[in-house]
Amino acid sequence: TGGASLRTATRCKAPSASRSPSDRVEGLAPIDGWTGVAIAFKAAGYAAALLAIGGPLFLAAFPTAHADARQLARKIAVIAALIGMAVLATRFGIRAARISGMGLSGAVDPMMLGFVWNSPLGTAAIWRGVGELLIVALLIKGTIGLAAGLVGALLVALSYTFIGHSLGDPRWLLAALLTVHLLTAAFWVGALAPLRRAISLPEGASLLHRFGTVASVTVAFLVIVGLVFAWLMTGSLTELLTTAYGWTLIAKLAAVSGLMILATLNKWWLVPALASGAPEAAGHLRRSIQFEAFAVLLILIVTAVLTSITTPPVNL
């Protein structure tokens, strides 16, 4: 994250009165071929991070869940952590290529890679890499592996506070909001596959019900924290509606709203139907969770666009 914000860090915010309405539709960075590659790998990194963080959170929250569901959560988290490290390494080359303007040769240029390493992305990479290595320790079953995984999950979440839009003011508040936002989102995302597996397992309806109860609280935090963060980045309804950042954020909120509708459908209709033994409930619930996964993917892509080529109005 942070490509757009780094390019605008030294810009002074122009008084809103000096800009015409058409001028205020701004904050969009130049787009080229490497931009699309950067967005794709950033979205992949987000997905890997959320799945890696979500695994240990699921294991800690549901210690009595069926062994098959827990094993799936552990497996996905470890694979996601390994993929996350590979994506992170690739992003160094992509960033070097973009800032150098040299294309592929810039992606492997030692001087440019050193420049990227000494940037905030390098600091974030250290925290995230260590965190993902600790998450791999989930392969060690028991308290030690889970404890290492939970510490790793926190480090991965914190790594995102060293880059991107959270570098603004108030720094401590933005960092805290982003960390909570990531942890709550990861809890949800990391649970999707284990919950889908649990549908056909003994006591699966019970696990789904317990998840719905816990998620009711975490989703409230997710929404509140996200809205506060968005307000701090935009500052006003006018800026929300007249900047590239604002319109991209609206697209993200629309996707999140769709995800919330699916979650509500699951909690109040499909999970109770599964618990009552309704014959078609299992199939409907599996499809609903699949749609949730697609919604999450869309949200991550929009978020990657938001943090790659748009600048928050407060930085304009």
Coordinates of C-alpha atoms in Angstrom, one line a residue:
T1 CA 0.0 0.0 0.0
G2 CA 0.9 3.6 -0.1
G3 CA 1.9 4.2 -3.7
A4 CA -0.4 7.1 -4.2
S5 CA 0.1 8.6 -0.7
L6 CA 3.9 8.5 -1.1
R7 CA 3.7 10.5 -4.3
T8 CA 1.5 13.2 -2.6
A9 CA 3.2 13.3 0.8
T10 CA 4.8 16.7 0.0
R11 CA 1.8 18.3 -1.6
C12 CA 0.0 21.1 0.2
K13 CA -3.7 20.9 0.5
A14 CA -5.3 23.6 -1.6
P15 CA -8.1 25.6 -0.1
S16 CA -11.4 24.1 -1.2
A17 CA -12.7 27.5 -2.1
S18 CA -10.1 28.0 -4.8
R19 CA -11.2 24.9 -6.7
S20 CA -14.1 24.6 -9.0
P21 CA -16.5 21.6 -8.7
S22 CA -14.9 20.0 -11.8
D23 CA -11.4 20.6 -10.4
R24 CA -12.3 18.8 -7.2
V25 CA -12.8 15.4 -9.0
E26 CA -9.2 14.7 -8.4
G27 CA -6.7 12.5 -6.5
L28 CA -6.2 9.9 -9.2
A29 CA -2.6 8.9 -9.9
P30 CA -1.3 8.2 -13.4
I31 CA -2.2 4.7 -14.6
D32 CA 0.1 2.4 -16.8
G33 CA 0.7 -1.3 -17.4
W34 CA 2.6 -1.7 -14.2
T35 CA -0.2 -0.2 -12.2
G36 CA -2.5 -3.0 -13.1
V37 CA 0.2 -5.5 -12.1
A38 CA 0.7 -3.7 -8.8
I39 CA -3.0 -3.7 -8.0
A40 CA -3.3 -7.4 -8.8
F41 CA -0.4 -8.4 -6.5
K42 CA -1.6 -6.0 -3.8
A43 CA -5.0 -7.6 -3.8
A44 CA -3.4 -11.1 -3.7
G45 CA -1.3 -9.9 -0.8
Y46 CA -4.4 -8.7 1.1
A47 CA -6.1 -12.0 0.5
A48 CA -3.1 -13.9 1.7
A49 CA -2.8 -11.7 4.8
L50 CA -6.4 -12.0 5.8
L51 CA -6.5 -15.8 5.4
A52 CA -3.2 -16.1 7.3
I53 CA -4.4 -13.9 10.1
G54 CA -7.9 -15.5 10.2
G55 CA -6.6 -19.0 10.7
P56 CA -5.2 -18.6 14.2
L57 CA -8.1 -16.4 15.2
F58 CA -10.5 -19.1 14.2
L59 CA -8.6 -21.8 16.1
A60 CA -8.5 -19.6 19.2
A61 CA -12.1 -18.6 19.0
F62 CA -13.5 -22.1 18.4
P63 CA -11.3 -24.6 20.3
T64 CA -14.1 -27.2 20.4
A65 CA -14.9 -27.1 16.7
H66 CA -14.8 -30.3 14.7
A67 CA -11.2 -31.4 14.0
D68 CA -11.8 -31.3 10.2
A69 CA -12.8 -27.6 10.3
R70 CA -9.9 -26.7 12.6
Q71 CA -7.5 -28.6 10.4
L72 CA -8.7 -26.8 7.3
A73 CA -8.3 -23.4 9.0
R74 CA -4.8 -24.4 10.0
K75 CA -3.9 -25.6 6.5
I76 CA -5.3 -22.5 4.7
A77 CA -3.5 -20.2 7.1
V78 CA -0.1 -21.8 6.6
I79 CA -0.5 -21.9 2.8
A80 CA -1.6 -18.3 2.8
A81 CA 1.3 -17.2 4.9
L82 CA 3.8 -18.9 2.5
I83 CA 2.0 -17.3 -0.5
G84 CA 2.0 -14.0 1.3
M85 CA 5.8 -14.1 1.6
A86 CA 6.2 -14.8 -2.1
V87 CA 3.8 -12.0 -3.0
L88 CA 5.6 -9.6 -0.8
A89 CA 9.0 -10.4 -2.4
T90 CA 7.4 -10.0 -5.9
R91 CA 6.0 -6.6 -4.9
F92 CA 9.5 -5.3 -4.2
G93 CA 10.3 -5.9 -7.8
I94 CA 7.1 -4.3 -9.0
R95 CA 7.6 -1.2 -6.9
A96 CA 11.2 -0.9 -8.2
A97 CA 10.0 -1.2 -11.8
R98 CA 7.3 1.5 -11.2
I99 CA 9.5 4.1 -9.5
S100 CA 12.4 3.6 -11.8
G101 CA 10.5 3.7 -15.0
M102 CA 12.9 1.0 -16.3
G103 CA 10.4 -1.8 -16.6
L104 CA 11.6 -5.3 -16.0
S105 CA 15.2 -4.2 -15.8
G106 CA 14.3 -1.9 -12.9
A107 CA 12.6 -4.7 -11.1
V108 CA 15.9 -6.5 -10.6
D109 CA 18.1 -3.4 -10.4
P110 CA 20.1 -3.6 -7.1
M111 CA 20.0 0.1 -6.5
M112 CA 16.3 0.4 -7.0
L113 CA 15.6 -2.6 -4.9
G114 CA 17.7 -1.1 -2.2
F115 CA 15.8 2.1 -2.4
V116 CA 12.5 0.2 -2.0
W117 CA 13.9 -1.8 0.9
N118 CA 14.8 1.5 2.7
S119 CA 11.3 2.8 2.1
P120 CA 8.3 2.2 4.5
L121 CA 7.6 -1.0 2.4
G122 CA 10.8 -2.4 3.7
T123 CA 9.9 -1.8 7.3
A124 CA 6.5 -3.3 6.7
A125 CA 8.0 -6.3 5.0
I126 CA 10.1 -7.1 8.1
W127 CA 7.1 -7.1 10.4
R128 CA 4.9 -9.0 7.9
G129 CA 7.6 -11.6 7.0
V130 CA 8.2 -12.4 10.7
G131 CA 4.5 -12.6 11.3
E132 CA 3.9 -14.9 8.4
L133 CA 6.8 -17.2 9.6
L134 CA 5.2 -17.4 13.0
I135 CA 1.9 -18.3 11.4
V136 CA 3.6 -21.2 9.7
A137 CA 4.3 -22.4 13.2
L138 CA 0.6 -23.5 13.3
L139 CA 2.0 -26.7 11.9
I140 CA 3.1 -27.4 15.5
K141 CA -0.2 -28.5 17.0
G142 CA -1.1 -27.4 20.5
T143 CA -0.6 -24.3 22.6
I144 CA 2.8 -23.4 21.4
G145 CA 1.9 -23.4 17.7
L146 CA -1.4 -21.5 18.3
A147 CA 0.4 -18.9 20.5
A148 CA 3.0 -18.3 17.8
G149 CA 0.3 -18.1 15.2
L150 CA -1.6 -15.5 17.2
V151 CA 1.5 -13.3 17.7
G152 CA 2.2 -13.7 14.0
A153 CA -1.4 -12.6 13.1
L154 CA -0.9 -9.4 15.2
L155 CA 2.4 -8.7 13.5
V156 CA 1.0 -9.1 10.1
A157 CA -1.9 -6.7 10.9
L158 CA 0.5 -4.2 12.4
S159 CA 2.7 -4.3 9.3
Y160 CA 0.1 -2.5 7.4
T161 CA 0.3 0.5 9.7
F162 CA 3.8 1.3 8.4
I163 CA 2.6 2.1 4.9
G164 CA -0.3 3.7 3.0
H165 CA -3.0 6.0 4.1
S166 CA -2.5 5.2 7.9
L167 CA 0.6 7.3 7.8
G168 CA -1.4 10.5 8.1
D169 CA -2.6 12.3 11.2
P170 CA -3.6 11.5 13.8
R171 CA -1.0 8.7 13.3
W172 CA -1.7 6.7 16.4
L173 CA -5.5 6.7 15.9
L174 CA -5.2 5.7 12.2
A175 CA -2.8 2.9 13.1
A176 CA -5.1 1.6 15.8
L177 CA -8.2 1.8 13.7
L178 CA -6.5 0.0 10.8
T179 CA -5.2 -2.8 13.0
V180 CA -8.6 -3.5 14.5
H181 CA -10.2 -3.3 11.1
L182 CA -7.8 -5.9 9.7
L183 CA -8.1 -8.3 12.6
T184 CA -11.9 -8.2 12.5
A185 CA -12.0 -8.6 8.8
A186 CA -9.6 -11.5 8.9
F187 CA -11.6 -13.2 11.6
W188 CA -14.5 -13.2 9.1
V189 CA -12.6 -14.1 6.0
G190 CA -10.5 -16.8 7.7
A191 CA -13.7 -18.5 8.9
L192 CA -15.4 -18.9 5.5
A193 CA -13.8 -22.1 4.3
P194 CA -13.9 -23.9 7.7
L195 CA -17.6 -22.9 8.1
R196 CA -18.4 -24.2 4.7
R197 CA -16.7 -27.5 5.6
A198 CA -18.7 -27.6 8.9
I199 CA -22.0 -27.6 7.1
S200 CA -21.7 -31.3 6.5
L201 CA -20.0 -32.2 9.8
P202 CA -21.6 -33.3 13.1
E203 CA -22.6 -30.3 15.2
G204 CA -21.9 -28.0 12.2
A205 CA -25.0 -26.0 12.7
S206 CA -23.9 -25.3 16.3
L207 CA -20.5 -24.0 15.1
L208 CA -22.2 -21.8 12.5
H209 CA -24.6 -20.4 15.2
R210 CA -21.6 -19.7 17.6
F211 CA -19.8 -18.0 14.8
G212 CA -22.8 -15.8 14.0
T213 CA -23.0 -14.8 17.7
V214 CA -19.3 -13.8 17.8
A215 CA -19.4 -12.2 14.3
S216 CA -22.3 -10.0 15.4
V217 CA -19.9 -8.2 17.7
T218 CA -16.8 -8.3 15.4
V219 CA -18.8 -7.0 12.4
A220 CA -20.0 -4.1 14.4
F221 CA -16.4 -3.2 15.2
L222 CA -15.5 -3.7 11.6
V223 CA -18.1 -1.3 10.3
I224 CA -17.7 1.3 13.0
V225 CA -13.9 1.3 12.7
G226 CA -14.1 1.4 8.9
L227 CA -16.5 4.3 8.8
V228 CA -14.3 6.3 11.3
F229 CA -11.2 5.6 9.2
A230 CA -13.0 6.7 6.1
W231 CA -14.2 9.9 7.7
L232 CA -10.7 10.8 8.8
M233 CA -9.5 10.2 5.2
T234 CA -12.2 12.2 3.5
G235 CA -13.3 14.9 6.1
S236 CA -16.6 15.8 4.5
L237 CA -19.4 14.5 2.3
T238 CA -18.3 16.9 -0.4
E239 CA -14.9 15.4 -0.6
L240 CA -16.4 11.9 -0.6
L241 CA -18.4 12.8 -3.7
T242 CA -15.9 14.8 -5.6
T243 CA -12.6 12.8 -5.5
A244 CA -11.4 9.6 -7.0
Y245 CA -10.8 8.3 -3.4
G246 CA -14.3 9.1 -2.4
W247 CA -15.9 7.3 -5.4
T248 CA -13.7 4.3 -5.0
L249 CA -14.6 4.2 -1.3
I250 CA -18.3 4.3 -2.2
A251 CA -17.7 1.3 -4.5
K252 CA -16.1 -0.6 -1.6
L253 CA -18.9 0.3 0.8
A254 CA -21.4 -1.0 -1.8
A255 CA -19.6 -4.3 -1.9
V256 CA -19.4 -4.5 1.9
S257 CA -23.1 -3.8 2.0
G258 CA -23.7 -6.8 -0.2
L259 CA -21.6 -8.9 2.0
M260 CA -23.5 -7.8 5.1
I261 CA -26.8 -8.8 3.4
L262 CA -25.5 -12.3 2.7
A263 CA -24.2 -12.6 6.3
T264 CA -27.6 -11.5 7.6
L265 CA -29.3 -14.1 5.4
N266 CA -27.1 -16.8 6.8
K267 CA -27.5 -15.9 10.4
W268 CA -31.3 -15.4 10.5
W269 CA -32.6 -17.8 7.9
L270 CA -30.1 -20.4 6.5
V271 CA -28.3 -21.4 9.7
P272 CA -31.6 -21.9 11.6
A273 CA -32.9 -23.9 8.6
L274 CA -29.8 -26.1 8.8
A275 CA -30.3 -26.6 12.5
S276 CA -33.9 -27.6 12.0
G277 CA -33.0 -30.2 9.4
A278 CA -34.4 -28.5 6.3
P279 CA -33.4 -30.6 3.3
E280 CA -32.2 -27.8 1.0
A281 CA -30.6 -25.6 3.7
A282 CA -27.1 -27.1 3.4
G283 CA -26.9 -26.4 -0.3
H284 CA -28.2 -22.9 0.0
L285 CA -25.8 -22.2 2.8
R286 CA -22.8 -23.5 0.8
R287 CA -23.7 -21.3 -2.1
S288 CA -24.3 -18.3 0.2
I289 CA -20.8 -18.7 1.7
Q290 CA -19.4 -18.9 -1.9
F291 CA -21.0 -15.7 -2.7
E292 CA -19.5 -14.2 0.4
A293 CA -16.1 -15.3 -0.8
F294 CA -16.7 -13.6 -4.1
A295 CA -17.8 -10.4 -2.4
V296 CA -14.6 -10.5 -0.3
L297 CA -12.5 -10.8 -3.4
L298 CA -14.3 -7.8 -5.0
I299 CA -13.7 -5.8 -1.8
L300 CA -10.0 -6.6 -1.8
I301 CA -9.6 -5.6 -5.5
V302 CA -11.4 -2.3 -4.8
T303 CA -9.2 -1.8 -1.7
A304 CA -6.1 -2.4 -3.8
V305 CA -7.3 0.2 -6.3
L306 CA -8.1 2.6 -3.4
T307 CA -4.6 2.4 -1.9
S308 CA -2.7 2.3 -5.2
I309 CA -4.0 5.0 -7.4
T310 CA -6.1 7.3 -5.3
T311 CA -5.1 9.9 -2.7
P312 CA -7.2 10.6 0.4
P313 CA -8.8 14.1 0.2
V314 CA -7.0 15.1 3.5
N315 CA -3.7 14.8 1.6
L316 CA -4.8 16.8 -1.4

